[in-house]
Coordinates of C-alpha atoms and ligand atoms in Angstrom, one line a residue:
M1 CA 120.7 46.8 14.1
K2 CA 118.2 47.9 12.1
I3 CA 115.7 49.3 12.7
L4 CA 112.4 47.8 11.9
I5 CA 109.2 50.1 10.4
I6 CA 105.5 48.9 10.3
N7 CA 102.8 50.0 8.2
G8 CA 99.2 48.8 9.1
P9 CA 96.7 48.4 6.6
N10 CA 95.5 50.7 4.1
L11 CA 98.9 52.5 3.5
A12 CA 100.1 51.0 0.5
R13 CA 97.6 52.2 -0.9
L14 CA 98.5 56.3 0.0
D15 CA 97.6 58.2 -3.1
L16 CA 93.8 56.2 -2.7
R17 CA 93.5 57.4 0.1
D18 CA 92.2 61.4 0.8
A19 CA 94.7 63.9 -0.3
D20 CA 94.2 66.7 2.0
I21 CA 94.8 64.3 5.0
Y22 CA 96.9 61.9 3.9
G23 CA 98.5 64.1 1.3
G24 CA 98.3 62.8 -1.8
F25 CA 102.2 61.2 -1.9
S26 CA 101.8 57.4 -2.8
Y27 CA 103.9 54.4 -0.5
P28 CA 107.1 54.1 -2.4
E29 CA 107.6 57.1 -2.3
L30 CA 106.5 57.5 2.1
S31 CA 108.5 54.6 1.6
D32 CA 111.8 56.2 -0.2
L33 CA 111.3 59.7 1.4
V34 CA 111.5 57.3 5.2
T35 CA 114.7 55.3 3.8
K36 CA 116.9 58.4 2.7
A37 CA 115.9 60.0 5.6
A38 CA 116.9 57.7 7.7
E39 CA 120.7 57.3 5.1
K40 CA 121.1 60.5 6.4
L41 CA 121.1 59.9 10.3
G42 CA 123.7 56.6 9.3
I43 CA 121.1 54.8 10.2
L44 CA 119.7 51.0 8.3
V45 CA 115.7 50.8 8.5
D46 CA 113.5 48.0 7.3
I47 CA 110.5 49.2 6.2
R48 CA 107.6 47.1 5.4
Q49 CA 103.6 46.8 4.5
S50 CA 101.2 44.9 5.8
D51 CA 97.4 45.5 6.7
S52 CA 97.2 41.2 8.1
E53 CA 96.8 42.0 11.7
S54 CA 98.6 39.1 12.3
E55 CA 101.1 39.4 9.9
I56 CA 102.3 42.9 11.7
I57 CA 102.1 40.4 14.7
Q58 CA 104.6 37.7 13.3
W59 CA 107.0 40.8 13.3
L60 CA 106.4 42.2 16.3
H61 CA 107.2 38.7 18.2
E62 CA 110.5 38.7 16.1
A63 CA 111.6 42.3 16.8
A64 CA 111.3 41.1 20.6
D65 CA 113.0 37.6 20.0
S66 CA 116.0 40.3 17.8
K67 CA 115.5 42.8 20.3
Q68 CA 114.6 45.4 17.8
P69 CA 113.9 49.0 18.0
L70 CA 110.9 49.7 16.3
I71 CA 108.6 52.7 14.5
I72 CA 105.0 51.8 14.1
N73 CA 102.2 52.9 11.8
P74 CA 99.1 50.5 12.9
A75 CA 97.6 52.4 10.8
A76 CA 93.6 51.8 11.4
F77 CA 95.0 48.6 14.3
T78 CA 95.9 52.0 16.1
H79 CA 92.5 51.9 17.5
Y80 CA 91.2 48.2 18.3
S81 CA 94.0 45.9 17.8
Y82 CA 94.6 44.3 21.5
A83 CA 97.0 42.1 19.6
I84 CA 99.0 44.9 18.5
R85 CA 99.5 46.4 21.7
D86 CA 100.0 43.2 23.3
A87 CA 102.8 42.1 20.5
V88 CA 104.4 45.5 21.0
S89 CA 104.5 46.0 25.2
M90 CA 107.2 42.5 24.4
L91 CA 109.6 44.4 22.6
K92 CA 112.9 45.1 24.9
A93 CA 114.3 48.1 22.7
P94 CA 112.5 51.3 22.3
A95 CA 109.4 51.7 19.9
I96 CA 107.6 54.6 18.8
E97 CA 104.0 54.8 17.3
V98 CA 103.7 57.7 13.9
H99 CA 100.6 58.1 12.2
L100 CA 100.6 60.9 8.9
S101 CA 97.7 62.8 10.7
N102 CA 96.7 63.6 13.8
P103 CA 93.8 61.1 14.1
L104 CA 92.6 63.5 17.2
S105 CA 91.1 66.1 15.6
R106 CA 89.3 63.2 13.2
E107 CA 86.6 61.5 13.5
E108 CA 85.8 60.4 17.3
F109 CA 86.5 57.2 17.3
R110 CA 89.5 58.0 16.2
H111 CA 91.0 59.2 19.0
T112 CA 91.6 56.4 21.3
S113 CA 94.8 54.5 20.5
V114 CA 95.1 51.3 21.9
V115 CA 99.1 52.0 21.1
S116 CA 100.2 54.5 22.6
G117 CA 100.2 53.5 25.9
V118 CA 103.2 50.5 25.8
V119 CA 105.4 52.6 23.7
N120 CA 108.6 55.6 23.8
G121 CA 105.7 58.3 22.6
T122 CA 103.3 58.9 19.5
I123 CA 104.4 61.8 16.5
A124 CA 101.4 62.1 14.6
G125 CA 99.7 64.8 12.8
F126 CA 103.6 65.9 10.4
G127 CA 102.7 64.1 7.4
V128 CA 106.1 61.8 6.8
Q129 CA 107.4 64.0 8.7
S130 CA 106.2 61.8 11.4
Y131 CA 107.9 59.6 10.5
I132 CA 111.6 60.8 9.6
L133 CA 110.7 63.2 13.5
A134 CA 110.7 60.0 15.3
L135 CA 113.3 58.1 13.0
H136 CA 115.7 61.3 15.0
A137 CA 113.8 60.5 18.8
M138 CA 114.7 57.0 17.6
Q139 CA 118.5 57.6 17.4
N140 CA 118.7 59.7 20.5
L141 CA 116.6 56.9 22.7
L142 CA 119.9 54.8 20.8
N143 CA 122.3 57.0 22.1
Ligands
LIG201 C1 97.0 57.5 9.9 C2 95.5 57.5 11.6 C3 94.9 55.9 11.4 O1 93.4 57.0 12.1 C4 94.1 56.2 9.6 O2 93.2 54.4 11.0 C5 95.2 55.5 8.9 C6 96.7 55.8 8.7 C7 97.5 57.7 9.9 O3 99.1 57.6 9.3 O4 97.0 59.0 10.2 O5 95.3 54.5 8.3 O6 97.5 56.0 10.7

């Protein structure tokens, strides 16, 4: 079973975002690093990105139907999308929320995650390592 990794809005343009916050690497580099780390762990991943709330919800419905484990960086949707929260809460397999930055050390509007309450756990603030730590955590949850 592949672990579904969903990245939310604006993450495909990581290289254009504040390098002090996001590390200055591009989305293809992020995707590559995560895929290679997964390979080393013997985990299959399906990494996707969308700027569309509706597309992300559709992917979450499919993951719920197929009982697929999820790692999600909902990006800005983290802070206000009750629709994504409700879709994540339908999942039957473990789900982990990740963030490159530490939203709690940033603007106040980022201090709320409407998703955190319906996932197994959240890993934030370690750049691309957040995803790799999430892969390790997922492996433990699945074993
Ligand atoms: C983010 C943090 C969010 O607040 C922000 O809107 C993002 C990226 C992160 O990975 O640090 O787009 O999810």
